[in-house]
Short mmCIF file of C-alpha atoms and ligand atoms in Angstrom, two decimals:
data_model
loop_
_atom_site.label_atom_id
_atom_site.label_comp_id
_atom_site.label_asym_id
_atom_site.label_seq_id
_atom_site.Cartn_x
_atom_site.Cartn_y
_atom_site.Cartn_z
CA MET E 1 91.44 196.18 151.84
CA LYS E 2 94.70 195.16 153.42
CA LYS E 3 94.57 191.79 151.66
CA ASN E 4 94.04 193.50 148.29
CA THR E 5 97.04 195.74 148.84
CA THR E 6 99.17 192.71 149.62
CA VAL E 7 98.07 190.94 146.42
CA CYS E 8 98.74 194.06 144.34
CA GLY E 9 102.17 194.37 145.86
CA PHE E 10 102.91 190.81 144.82
CA CYS E 11 101.54 191.56 141.34
CA ARG E 12 103.86 194.53 141.10
CA PHE E 13 106.73 192.28 142.08
CA LEU E 14 105.77 189.84 139.32
CA ILE E 15 105.42 192.63 136.80
CA LEU E 16 108.86 193.92 137.74
CA LEU E 17 110.24 190.43 137.37
CA LEU E 18 108.60 189.79 134.01
CA PRO E 19 111.09 191.62 131.77
CA ALA E 20 113.89 189.70 133.44
CA ILE E 21 112.10 186.41 132.77
CA VAL E 22 111.46 187.42 129.16
CA THR E 23 115.09 188.50 128.74
CA VAL E 24 116.40 185.19 130.06
CA GLU E 25 114.00 183.32 127.76
CA SER E 26 115.05 185.26 124.72
CA SER E 27 118.75 185.18 125.38
CA ILE E 28 118.32 181.40 125.49
CA ASP E 29 116.77 181.69 122.06
CA GLY E 30 119.57 184.03 121.14
CA ASP E 31 117.24 186.39 119.34
CA ARG E 32 118.21 189.61 121.09
CA ASP E 33 121.79 190.27 120.28
CA ILE E 34 122.11 189.24 116.71
CA LYS E 35 124.87 191.17 114.98
CA ARG E 36 126.32 191.32 111.53
CA SER E 37 129.61 190.21 113.02
CA ASP E 38 127.94 186.89 113.97
CA PHE E 39 128.06 186.01 110.27
CA PRO E 40 131.08 184.83 108.29
CA ASP E 41 133.31 187.33 106.48
CA GLY E 42 132.13 188.04 102.97
CA PHE E 43 128.54 187.08 103.84
CA LEU E 44 126.10 188.76 101.44
CA PHE E 45 123.37 190.84 103.02
CA GLY E 46 120.85 192.19 100.58
CA THR E 47 117.32 192.95 99.64
CA ALA E 48 115.40 191.01 97.00
CA THR E 49 112.87 192.07 94.38
CA SER E 50 111.47 190.69 91.14
CA ALA E 51 110.87 192.45 87.84
CA TYR E 52 107.12 192.14 87.45
CA GLN E 53 106.50 193.02 91.08
CA ILE E 54 108.19 196.43 90.91
CA GLU E 55 109.05 197.60 87.40
CA GLY E 56 105.76 198.68 85.86
CA ALA E 57 106.38 200.39 82.49
CA TYR E 58 104.03 197.96 80.83
CA LEU E 59 104.78 197.68 77.10
CA GLU E 60 107.19 200.63 77.33
CA ASP E 61 110.39 200.95 75.28
CA GLY E 62 109.68 197.82 73.27
CA SER E 63 108.69 195.53 76.14
CA GLY E 64 106.18 192.82 75.20
CA PRO E 65 103.14 191.48 77.05
CA SER E 66 103.92 188.89 79.70
CA ASN E 67 101.80 186.05 81.02
CA TRP E 68 100.87 188.34 83.94
CA ASP E 69 99.90 191.30 81.76
CA HIS E 70 97.65 188.93 79.89
CA PHE E 71 96.21 187.48 83.09
CA PHE E 72 95.32 190.84 84.60
CA GLY E 73 94.53 192.74 81.47
CA ILE E 74 93.31 190.84 78.49
CA GLY E 75 92.46 187.81 80.58
CA GLY E 76 90.13 189.86 82.82
CA ASN E 77 90.66 190.18 86.57
CA LEU E 78 91.57 193.85 86.24
CA THR E 79 90.36 195.50 89.43
CA ASN E 80 91.63 198.76 90.91
CA ARG E 81 95.38 199.01 90.45
CA ASP E 82 95.84 195.35 91.13
CA ASN E 83 98.10 194.49 88.28
CA GLY E 84 101.74 195.18 87.55
CA PHE E 85 101.21 197.77 84.80
CA ILE E 86 102.68 200.51 87.00
CA ALA E 87 103.69 198.58 90.14
CA ASP E 88 106.37 200.64 91.95
CA ASP E 89 107.40 202.37 88.73
CA TYR E 90 110.92 201.14 89.39
CA TYR E 91 111.61 201.24 85.65
CA HIS E 92 111.71 205.03 85.98
CA ARG E 93 112.81 205.34 89.61
CA TYR E 94 115.52 202.71 89.83
CA MET E 95 118.23 205.27 90.64
CA GLU E 96 116.31 206.42 93.69
CA ASP E 97 115.88 202.80 94.75
CA ILE E 98 119.55 202.05 94.27
CA GLU E 99 120.32 205.00 96.54
CA LEU E 100 117.95 203.54 99.14
CA MET E 101 119.81 200.25 99.03
CA HIS E 102 123.13 202.03 99.23
CA SER E 103 121.93 203.95 102.28
CA LEU E 104 121.00 200.65 103.95
CA GLY E 105 124.55 199.42 103.48
CA VAL E 106 123.69 196.17 101.69
CA ASN E 107 126.46 194.49 99.73
CA ALA E 108 124.14 192.55 97.39
CA TYR E 109 120.90 193.08 95.51
CA ARG E 110 118.80 190.22 94.19
CA PHE E 111 116.60 191.20 91.25
CA SER E 112 115.15 189.46 88.22
CA ILE E 113 115.21 190.20 84.52
CA SER E 114 111.88 190.62 82.78
CA TRP E 115 111.85 188.00 80.04
CA SER E 116 109.22 189.83 77.99
CA ARG E 117 111.12 193.13 78.27
CA VAL E 118 114.31 191.55 76.92
CA LEU E 119 112.66 189.15 74.46
CA PRO E 120 109.11 190.36 73.78
CA LYS E 121 108.46 187.32 71.59
CA GLY E 122 110.88 184.88 73.13
CA LYS E 123 113.25 183.42 70.59
CA PHE E 124 110.69 184.20 67.88
CA GLY E 125 111.73 187.87 67.79
CA GLU E 126 114.53 190.34 68.36
CA VAL E 127 116.40 191.21 71.54
CA ASN E 128 115.03 194.50 72.84
CA GLN E 129 118.14 196.67 73.20
CA GLU E 130 116.30 199.18 75.41
CA ALA E 131 115.89 196.44 77.99
CA ILE E 132 119.58 195.56 77.84
CA ILE E 133 120.42 199.23 78.43
CA PHE E 134 118.03 199.32 81.40
CA TYR E 135 119.53 196.29 83.14
CA ASN E 136 123.08 197.45 82.33
CA LYS E 137 122.33 200.71 84.10
CA ILE E 138 121.12 198.83 87.18
CA ILE E 139 124.14 196.52 87.24
CA ASP E 140 126.67 199.31 86.68
CA ASN E 141 125.11 201.59 89.24
CA ILE E 142 124.89 199.03 92.01
CA LEU E 143 128.45 197.86 91.36
CA LEU E 144 129.61 201.46 91.62
CA ARG E 145 128.11 201.48 95.11
CA GLY E 146 129.74 198.24 96.18
CA ILE E 147 126.57 196.17 95.74
CA GLN E 148 126.88 192.76 94.04
CA PRO E 149 124.16 191.91 91.52
CA PHE E 150 122.45 188.58 92.29
CA VAL E 151 120.35 187.93 89.23
CA THR E 152 117.31 185.68 88.95
CA ILE E 153 116.82 184.89 85.29
CA HIS E 154 113.19 183.77 85.55
CA HIS E 155 110.87 184.86 88.34
CA PHE E 156 107.31 183.80 87.37
CA ASP E 157 106.96 186.08 84.31
CA TYR E 158 107.51 185.13 80.67
CA PRO E 159 106.37 186.37 77.25
CA GLN E 160 102.70 185.63 76.61
CA GLU E 161 103.81 184.68 73.10
CA LEU E 162 105.25 181.44 74.53
CA GLU E 163 102.01 180.59 76.27
CA ASP E 164 100.04 181.28 73.10
CA ARG E 165 102.36 179.34 70.84
CA TYR E 166 102.83 176.15 72.81
CA GLY E 167 101.47 176.39 76.36
CA GLY E 168 104.51 177.74 78.21
CA TRP E 169 106.07 175.41 80.76
CA LEU E 170 103.78 172.53 79.82
CA SER E 171 105.78 172.17 76.62
CA PRO E 172 109.36 170.92 76.28
CA LEU E 173 109.81 173.73 73.71
CA MET E 174 109.98 176.11 76.65
CA GLN E 175 113.34 174.59 77.61
CA GLU E 176 115.01 175.95 74.48
CA ASP E 177 113.32 179.31 74.86
CA PHE E 178 114.58 179.56 78.42
CA VAL E 179 118.12 178.65 77.37
CA TYR E 180 117.98 181.32 74.67
CA PHE E 181 116.84 183.87 77.26
CA ALA E 182 119.53 182.79 79.72
CA GLU E 183 122.18 182.99 77.00
CA THR E 184 121.02 186.50 76.13
CA CYS E 185 121.40 187.47 79.80
CA PHE E 186 124.82 185.82 80.12
CA ASN E 187 126.03 187.42 76.88
CA ASN E 188 125.09 190.87 78.05
CA PHE E 189 125.63 190.77 81.81
CA ALA E 190 127.85 187.86 82.85
CA ASP E 191 131.00 189.97 82.57
CA ARG E 192 129.83 191.76 85.74
CA VAL E 193 127.27 189.45 87.40
CA LYS E 194 128.79 186.67 89.51
CA TYR E 195 125.64 185.22 91.07
CA TRP E 196 122.96 183.67 88.86
CA ALA E 197 119.76 181.93 89.87
CA THR E 198 118.12 180.24 86.92
CA ILE E 199 114.52 179.88 88.12
CA ASN E 200 112.68 181.16 91.17
CA GLU E 201 110.48 178.71 93.07
CA PRO E 202 109.41 176.23 90.38
CA ASN E 203 107.56 174.29 93.10
CA LEU E 204 105.46 177.25 94.20
CA PHE E 205 104.84 178.51 90.66
CA VAL E 206 103.36 175.24 89.43
CA GLU E 207 101.17 174.92 92.52
CA MET E 208 99.70 178.35 91.86
CA ALA E 209 99.51 178.05 88.07
CA TYR E 210 98.25 174.46 87.64
CA VAL E 211 96.62 173.51 90.96
CA ARG E 212 95.24 176.58 92.71
CA ALA E 213 94.84 178.49 89.44
CA THR E 214 95.72 181.83 91.01
CA TYR E 215 98.73 182.45 88.73
CA PRO E 216 98.56 182.36 84.94
CA PRO E 217 97.76 180.26 83.00
CA ALA E 218 95.32 179.42 85.83
CA ARG E 219 94.59 175.81 84.98
CA CYS E 220 93.24 173.20 87.38
CA SER E 221 90.98 170.19 87.83
CA PRO E 222 88.91 168.62 90.66
CA PRO E 223 89.31 168.05 93.56
CA TYR E 224 91.66 171.03 93.65
CA GLY E 225 89.37 173.40 91.78
CA ASN E 226 87.07 173.75 88.81
CA CYS E 227 88.79 175.39 85.87
CA ALA E 228 87.83 175.31 82.22
CA GLN E 229 91.03 173.41 81.47
CA GLY E 230 93.78 171.62 83.28
CA ASN E 231 94.88 168.45 85.00
CA SER E 232 96.24 169.21 88.45
CA ASP E 233 97.50 165.70 89.09
CA VAL E 234 99.96 165.76 86.20
CA GLU E 235 100.51 169.29 84.87
CA PRO E 236 102.56 170.50 87.87
CA LEU E 237 104.85 167.51 87.41
CA ILE E 238 105.28 168.15 83.69
CA ALA E 239 105.94 171.87 84.16
CA VAL E 240 108.56 171.24 86.85
CA HIS E 241 110.16 168.60 84.62
CA ASN E 242 110.58 171.15 81.84
CA MET E 243 111.83 173.79 84.27
CA LEU E 244 114.45 171.44 85.69
CA LEU E 245 115.75 170.49 82.26
CA ALA E 246 115.74 174.14 81.21
CA HIS E 247 117.74 174.97 84.33
CA ALA E 248 120.25 172.19 83.68
CA LYS E 249 120.81 173.24 80.05
CA ALA E 250 121.31 176.88 81.01
CA SER E 251 123.65 175.90 83.82
CA LYS E 252 125.75 173.79 81.45
CA LEU E 253 125.97 176.69 79.02
CA TYR E 254 127.01 179.04 81.82
CA GLY E 255 129.66 176.64 83.07
CA GLU E 256 131.10 176.07 79.61
CA GLN E 257 131.06 179.59 78.25
CA PHE E 258 130.51 182.25 80.87
CA LYS E 259 131.71 181.26 84.32
CA LEU E 260 134.39 183.69 85.32
CA GLU E 261 137.38 181.46 86.05
CA GLY E 262 135.60 179.69 88.90
CA ASN E 263 134.44 183.04 90.18
CA GLY E 264 130.80 182.90 89.12
CA MET E 265 128.08 180.79 90.73
CA ILE E 266 124.83 179.45 89.35
CA GLY E 267 121.97 177.91 91.30
CA ILE E 268 118.23 177.45 91.56
CA ILE E 269 115.80 178.83 94.12
CA VAL E 270 113.21 176.75 95.93
CA HIS E 271 110.18 177.73 97.98
CA ALA E 272 111.13 176.18 101.30
CA PHE E 273 108.65 176.06 104.14
CA MET E 274 109.77 173.87 107.04
CA TYR E 275 107.43 170.97 107.89
CA ILE E 276 107.10 169.52 111.37
CA PRO E 277 104.86 166.66 112.55
CA LEU E 278 101.44 167.54 113.88
CA THR E 279 101.73 164.87 116.57
CA ASP E 280 104.45 162.66 118.02
CA ASP E 281 103.08 159.69 116.10
CA LYS E 282 105.62 157.93 113.94
CA VAL E 283 103.33 158.29 110.92
CA ASP E 284 103.15 162.07 111.30
CA LYS E 285 106.93 162.24 111.65
CA GLU E 286 107.16 160.34 108.38
CA ALA E 287 104.56 162.68 106.88
CA ALA E 288 106.70 165.72 107.74
CA LYS E 289 109.70 164.11 106.03
CA ARG E 290 107.52 163.25 103.05
CA ALA E 291 106.24 166.82 102.83
CA LEU E 292 109.81 168.10 102.66
CA ALA E 293 110.62 165.57 99.96
CA PHE E 294 107.53 166.40 97.89
CA ASN E 295 108.12 170.14 98.13
CA VAL E 296 111.80 170.91 98.57
CA ALA E 297 113.60 167.77 97.39
CA TRP E 298 111.29 167.62 94.35
CA ILE E 299 113.37 170.47 92.94
CA LEU E 300 116.71 169.94 94.66
CA ASP E 301 117.27 166.18 94.36
CA PRO E 302 117.29 166.32 90.53
CA VAL E 303 119.79 169.22 90.37
CA VAL E 304 122.13 167.57 92.89
CA PHE E 305 121.64 163.82 92.38
CA GLY E 306 120.09 163.71 88.90
CA ASP E 307 116.65 162.29 89.72
CA TYR E 308 113.47 162.91 91.66
CA PRO E 309 113.45 161.94 95.34
CA PRO E 310 112.94 158.22 96.02
CA GLU E 311 109.99 159.24 98.22
CA MET E 312 108.25 160.67 95.16
CA ARG E 313 109.13 157.72 92.95
CA ARG E 314 107.65 155.45 95.59
CA TYR E 315 104.24 157.09 95.79
CA HIS E 316 103.74 158.46 92.28
CA GLY E 317 102.71 156.23 89.46
CA ASN E 318 103.58 156.83 85.83
CA GLU E 319 102.56 160.46 86.06
CA LEU E 320 105.99 161.38 87.48
CA PRO E 321 108.11 161.85 84.33
CA ASN E 322 111.38 160.00 83.83
CA PHE E 323 114.74 161.46 82.94
CA SER E 324 116.85 159.72 80.32
CA SER E 325 120.38 158.78 81.38
CA ASP E 326 121.74 161.77 79.43
CA GLU E 327 119.30 164.05 81.19
CA ARG E 328 120.26 162.65 84.59
CA ALA E 329 123.90 163.33 83.83
CA LEU E 330 123.04 166.86 82.72
CA LEU E 331 121.05 167.55 85.87
CA ARG E 332 123.48 166.00 88.34
CA ASP E 333 125.54 168.68 90.10
CA SER E 334 124.06 171.40 87.92
CA ILE E 335 124.19 173.94 90.77
CA ASP E 336 126.91 175.75 92.67
CA PHE E 337 124.46 176.86 95.33
CA ILE E 338 120.96 176.25 96.65
CA GLY E 339 118.71 179.26 97.07
CA ILE E 340 116.00 178.92 99.68
CA ASN E 341 113.08 181.27 100.10
CA HIS E 342 112.01 180.66 103.66
CA TYR E 343 109.10 182.30 105.41
CA SER E 344 107.28 179.86 107.64
CA THR E 345 106.75 176.41 109.11
CA ILE E 346 103.70 174.22 108.84
CA TYR E 347 102.39 171.06 110.55
CA ALA E 348 102.21 167.83 108.58
CA LYS E 349 99.77 165.00 109.22
CA ASP E 350 99.82 161.56 107.68
CA CYS E 351 97.02 160.60 105.28
CA ILE E 352 98.20 157.08 104.44
CA TYR E 353 97.39 155.34 107.70
CA SER E 354 94.94 157.89 109.08
CA SER E 355 91.97 159.39 107.36
CA CYS E 356 92.24 163.06 106.41
CA SER E 357 88.84 164.51 105.82
CA CYS E 358 88.98 167.85 104.11
CA ASN E 359 85.89 169.82 104.93
CA ASP E 360 87.01 173.26 105.99
CA SER E 361 88.46 175.90 103.70
CA SER E 362 91.90 175.91 105.39
CA CYS E 363 92.41 172.28 104.42
CA THR E 364 94.71 171.62 101.45
CA LYS E 365 92.63 169.84 98.87
CA GLY E 366 93.85 166.58 97.40
CA ASN E 367 95.75 165.44 100.48
CA ASP E 368 94.74 161.89 99.62
CA ARG E 369 96.62 162.14 96.32
CA PRO E 370 100.23 161.43 95.35
CA LEU E 371 100.78 165.08 94.36
CA ARG E 372 100.47 166.04 98.02
CA GLY E 373 102.48 163.03 99.19
CA PHE E 374 99.42 161.86 101.15
CA VAL E 375 100.06 164.62 103.63
CA SER E 376 97.61 167.06 105.09
CA THR E 377 99.02 170.35 106.37
CA ALA E 378 97.79 172.54 109.18
CA VAL E 379 98.74 175.79 110.85
CA GLU E 380 97.17 174.95 114.22
CA ARG E 381 97.54 172.21 116.78
CA ASN E 382 94.64 171.80 119.21
CA GLY E 383 93.40 175.23 118.23
CA VAL E 384 96.76 176.90 118.93
CA PRO E 385 98.40 178.57 115.91
CA ILE E 386 101.93 177.47 115.07
CA GLY E 387 103.15 181.06 115.44
CA GLU E 388 102.04 184.67 115.21
CA PRO E 389 99.94 185.33 112.10
CA THR E 390 101.12 187.66 109.34
CA GLY E 391 99.43 189.30 106.38
CA MET E 392 99.75 186.13 104.32
CA ILE E 393 97.50 183.14 104.85
CA ARG E 394 99.55 180.21 106.15
CA PHE E 395 102.67 182.39 106.70
CA PHE E 396 103.10 182.29 110.49
CA VAL E 397 106.11 183.55 112.40
CA VAL E 398 108.14 180.47 113.38
CA PRO E 399 111.79 181.59 113.65
CA LYS E 400 113.14 178.18 114.62
CA GLY E 401 112.02 176.86 111.24
CA MET E 402 114.92 178.78 109.68
CA GLU E 403 117.39 176.57 111.51
CA GLY E 404 115.35 173.48 110.67
CA ILE E 405 115.14 174.08 106.94
CA VAL E 406 118.78 175.11 106.58
CA LEU E 407 119.95 172.01 108.45
CA TYR E 408 117.65 169.81 106.37
CA VAL E 409 119.15 171.19 103.16
CA LYS E 410 122.67 171.01 104.59
CA GLN E 411 122.30 167.39 105.52
CA ARG E 412 120.46 166.15 102.45
CA TYR E 413 122.76 167.93 99.99
CA HIS E 414 126.10 167.34 101.69
CA ASN E 415 126.63 170.90 102.76
CA LYS E 416 126.22 172.58 99.40
CA ALA E 417 126.51 176.38 99.58
CA ILE E 418 123.19 177.97 100.55
CA PHE E 419 121.83 181.47 100.07
CA VAL E 420 118.68 182.50 101.88
CA THR E 421 117.38 184.28 98.82
CA GLU E 422 114.17 185.47 100.53
CA ASN E 423 112.95 185.92 104.07
CA GLY E 424 110.39 188.52 105.02
CA TYR E 425 107.39 189.61 107.01
CA SER E 426 104.08 190.89 105.71
CA SER E 427 102.05 192.90 108.19
CA PRO E 428 98.71 191.36 109.19
CA ASP E 429 96.51 194.16 107.94
CA ASN E 430 96.67 197.51 106.32
CA GLU E 431 99.99 198.89 107.44
CA ASP E 432 99.38 202.42 106.24
CA ALA E 433 98.36 203.92 109.56
CA SER E 434 101.32 202.66 111.52
CA TYR E 435 103.82 202.02 108.80
CA GLN E 436 106.68 203.68 110.61
CA ASN E 437 106.23 201.45 113.57
CA ASP E 438 106.86 198.01 112.08
CA LEU E 439 108.45 196.51 115.16
CA GLU E 440 107.04 193.10 114.28
CA ARG E 441 109.08 193.12 111.09
CA ILE E 442 112.24 194.04 112.98
CA ASN E 443 111.55 191.34 115.53
CA PHE E 444 110.87 188.85 112.73
CA HIS E 445 114.22 189.46 111.05
CA LYS E 446 116.17 189.48 114.29
CA SER E 447 114.74 186.18 115.40
CA TYR E 448 115.00 184.44 112.01
CA LEU E 449 118.59 185.69 111.67
CA SER E 450 119.44 184.35 115.10
CA TYR E 451 118.28 180.88 114.05
CA LEU E 452 120.23 181.24 110.84
CA VAL E 453 123.35 181.86 112.93
CA LYS E 454 122.58 178.70 114.90
CA ALA E 455 122.48 176.71 111.67
CA ILE E 456 125.76 178.28 110.55
CA ARG E 457 127.34 177.40 113.89
CA LYS E 458 126.23 173.81 113.30
CA GLY E 459 128.24 173.83 110.10
CA ALA E 460 125.82 174.96 107.38
CA ASP E 461 127.62 176.73 104.55
CA VAL E 462 125.28 179.72 104.29
CA ARG E 463 126.68 182.53 102.15
CA GLY E 464 124.00 185.21 102.13
CA TYR E 465 120.63 186.50 103.30
CA PHE E 466 118.19 188.66 101.36
CA ILE E 467 115.24 190.45 102.90
CA TRP E 468 112.05 190.20 100.94
CA THR E 469 111.61 192.96 100.07
CA LEU E 470 113.11 196.37 99.51
CA MET E 471 109.76 198.14 99.17
CA ASP E 472 106.11 197.16 99.23
CA ASP E 473 105.31 195.67 95.87
CA PHE E 474 102.82 193.85 93.72
CA GLU E 475 102.31 190.54 95.52
CA TRP E 476 100.96 188.58 92.55
CA SER E 477 97.37 187.42 92.99
CA ASN E 478 97.28 189.08 96.43
CA GLY E 479 97.64 192.46 94.75
CA TYR E 480 99.06 195.34 96.79
CA ASN E 481 97.68 194.22 100.15
CA PRO E 482 100.49 192.16 101.62
CA LYS E 483 103.24 194.58 102.53
CA PHE E 484 106.67 193.03 102.89
CA GLY E 485 108.76 196.15 102.27
CA LEU E 486 111.37 197.93 104.33
CA TYR E 487 109.98 200.96 102.54
CA ARG E 488 106.36 201.81 102.11
CA ILE E 489 105.11 202.93 98.71
CA ASP E 490 102.73 205.80 99.02
CA HIS E 491 99.96 205.44 96.44
CA PRO E 492 99.36 207.35 94.26
CA THR E 493 102.54 209.46 94.57
CA LEU E 494 104.68 206.31 94.60
CA ASN E 495 107.02 207.99 97.06
CA ARG E 496 109.24 205.63 99.02
CA ILE E 497 108.88 206.10 102.77
CA PRO E 498 111.20 204.32 105.20
CA LYS E 499 109.66 202.10 107.83
CA LEU E 500 111.49 201.59 111.11
CA SER E 501 112.75 198.30 109.74
CA ALA E 502 114.76 200.16 107.08
CA GLY E 503 116.59 202.00 109.84
CA TRP E 504 117.00 198.76 111.76
CA TYR E 505 118.53 196.98 108.76
CA ARG E 506 120.90 199.87 108.16
CA ASP E 507 121.98 199.84 111.80
CA PHE E 508 122.26 196.06 111.85
CA LEU E 509 124.47 196.18 108.78
CA SER E 510 126.72 198.71 110.47
CA ASN E 511 126.57 196.70 113.73
CA THR E 512 124.92 199.45 115.71
CA SER E 513 121.27 198.44 116.08
CA SER E 514 119.54 198.43 119.40
CA VAL E 515 115.95 197.38 119.80
CA ASP E 516 114.07 197.40 123.03
CA ILE E 517 111.15 195.23 122.11
CA VAL E 518 109.71 194.95 125.62
CA SER E 519 108.89 198.64 125.70
CA SER E 520 108.29 198.76 121.94
CA ASN E 521 110.79 201.51 121.29
CA TYR E 522 113.12 201.15 118.42
CA ILE E 523 116.18 203.28 118.92
CA SER E 524 118.04 204.00 115.75
CA SER E 525 121.64 205.12 115.89
CA ASN E 526 120.59 207.95 113.66
CA GLU E 527 116.94 208.28 114.47
CA ARG E 528 116.61 211.90 113.56
CA ASP E 529 117.69 211.68 109.97
CA LEU E 530 115.84 208.80 108.40
CA ALA E 531 115.61 210.92 105.27
CA TYR E 532 117.19 208.61 102.73
C1 NOJ K 1 108.23 184.26 97.07
C2 NOJ K 1 108.27 184.85 95.71
O1 NOJ K 1 109.51 184.58 95.12
C3 NOJ K 1 107.99 186.33 95.69
O2 NOJ K 1 107.75 186.70 94.37
C4 NOJ K 1 106.82 186.64 96.60
O3 NOJ K 1 106.43 187.96 96.48
C5 NOJ K 1 107.21 186.30 98.01
N1 NOJ K 1 107.49 184.89 98.09
C6 NOJ K 1 106.18 186.65 99.07
O4 NOJ K 1 105.06 185.87 98.91
#
C-alpha cells in the first residue's frame, strides 16, 4: 500500500512536470507564440476559394456547362448533392461571405473566375456580361473593405465546349482559348486587381485528370488504372506543356498591356508537397530531390529558366515535349511570383537501385516509370505515420515541411517572391458534431505559420499566406466530406457557422489570440460574440 502511494506521488510529480516539458519542446519549435507582427509589413493574410467549389448557380444568368458539370451530371457520377450545382450558393450569398472575411480582418482574398460563366463557349461565343457584373461586384465590395483581390484565372474548371471540340488541355488550341479568357479577365478587372495567378496546380490537375482519372476528363491507362481512353505516360506531360505555354502567353500579354506601372504581379500556382527521404541512404536522398523536381520544378523550372528540369530531361525519353527557342524565351521569367499550395510532406524511396514492389493500395502505381521519377512515396516509416492524419488521404500534419518547401523554392529560384496561396486542414471525419471545437485546425495553422516565419527569417521572400478555405466547400471528387473551412456550411440551410478557427484567425490578425492547447481551451478575445 505504502509503495503504491509512493509511486502515485511520483506519477503526480511527472504529470505536473509534463506541461512544462511540452512547453519547452514547443517553444523550441516556436509554434506557440506566433503573431501577425512576426511577419513583414504589408504581408497579405487571406482566405482562398475557387469558383466551382463554392459558387453553385449552375447554368444561371447565362453561365455555360463546365467540364465538372459534365462530369457529375451528364457524365454520370451524380450521387446525393455531390456536385457543384449548388455548392455553397456563393453566387447568391457573396455579400454575406465578404462580410465574414471582413470580420476576420483579412487584407486579401484569393478567388477564381469561372471560365464557363464568363465564356460559356470559350472563344467560340460571346462574353457573358452577367458574369462580368458578378465578379465586378465581388472586386468592388472587397476593395471597399480594404481586401485586395488575388485572382486565379483558371482553377480546374473550363467550358465543356472546349473539351468537346478539341480535347481541352490535350490540344495546343487550348492555349489560345486560355489567352482569350485571360485577356477578357484583364480587360474587365485589371484596373483594380493587382495580383493574378494564371493557372492553379497544373501538376495536380493532370495527375487527377489523366492518371488517376478522378477529375474530368477522367482518362488513364495501365498500370495506373483502366479507363476507356487515355495514355497516362504521356498525356499529363502534354497537358502541362500546353498549360505552361498558355500561362506564358497570358503573362506576356499582361506585362505588355495591363500591368499597372510595375504595380501588378502575375504568377503561377503549384501543388507543393515537401518530399523527404524514407531512409538515410544516399539513393533515397536523391529520390526525394527527384520527387521535388518531378512535381514542383516540373512547373516552376520552365516559367523561371525556360525549360523542364534537367532531372526530368535525364529520365524521360521522347515523351517529354520540347520547347522551341522562341517558346523558351517566352517562358523564361514569365512570373513575378511563385504560388505554392502546401499541405503536407511525404517520404520518398528510390526505385532505380532498389526494387519497389507495389502491392498494397496505398502504393503509388507506376513508381517504376519515368512519370513518377522512379520514386515510390510513403506516408509511414516502420509503421509510424509521418504526422497526424487529416481528413484527406496522404495529407498528414507535418508543420516543418512548410519551412522545407519554402526554402527549396527560395534556393532553386533565386529568392523569387513567394505567396503561400493555400494551406489548410481538413478534419479527419465528420466534423458536424464538434464543428465549433476545431482546435486541431487552429494548432495546424499556428504550427505551419511558425515554420513559415522560420523560412522568412532565413531570407525567403514570402509575401502572403492564404488559408484554404473560407468555408467548407465542394472538394472535387471527394465531394462535401473533407471540411477545410473556417466556417461550417449547414446543409441544407447553407447557413455559415463560425468554427473556433474563424475566431482564432480573427484574433491572430488583430494580434490578440491566445490558445491553451494543453487544456484544449481556446480563449477568444471576444468569445461571447462570435456572431459574424
Ligand atoms: C488544392 C486545390 O487548389 C483546391 O481546389 C483543393 O480544394 C485543395 N487543394 C484541398 O484539396
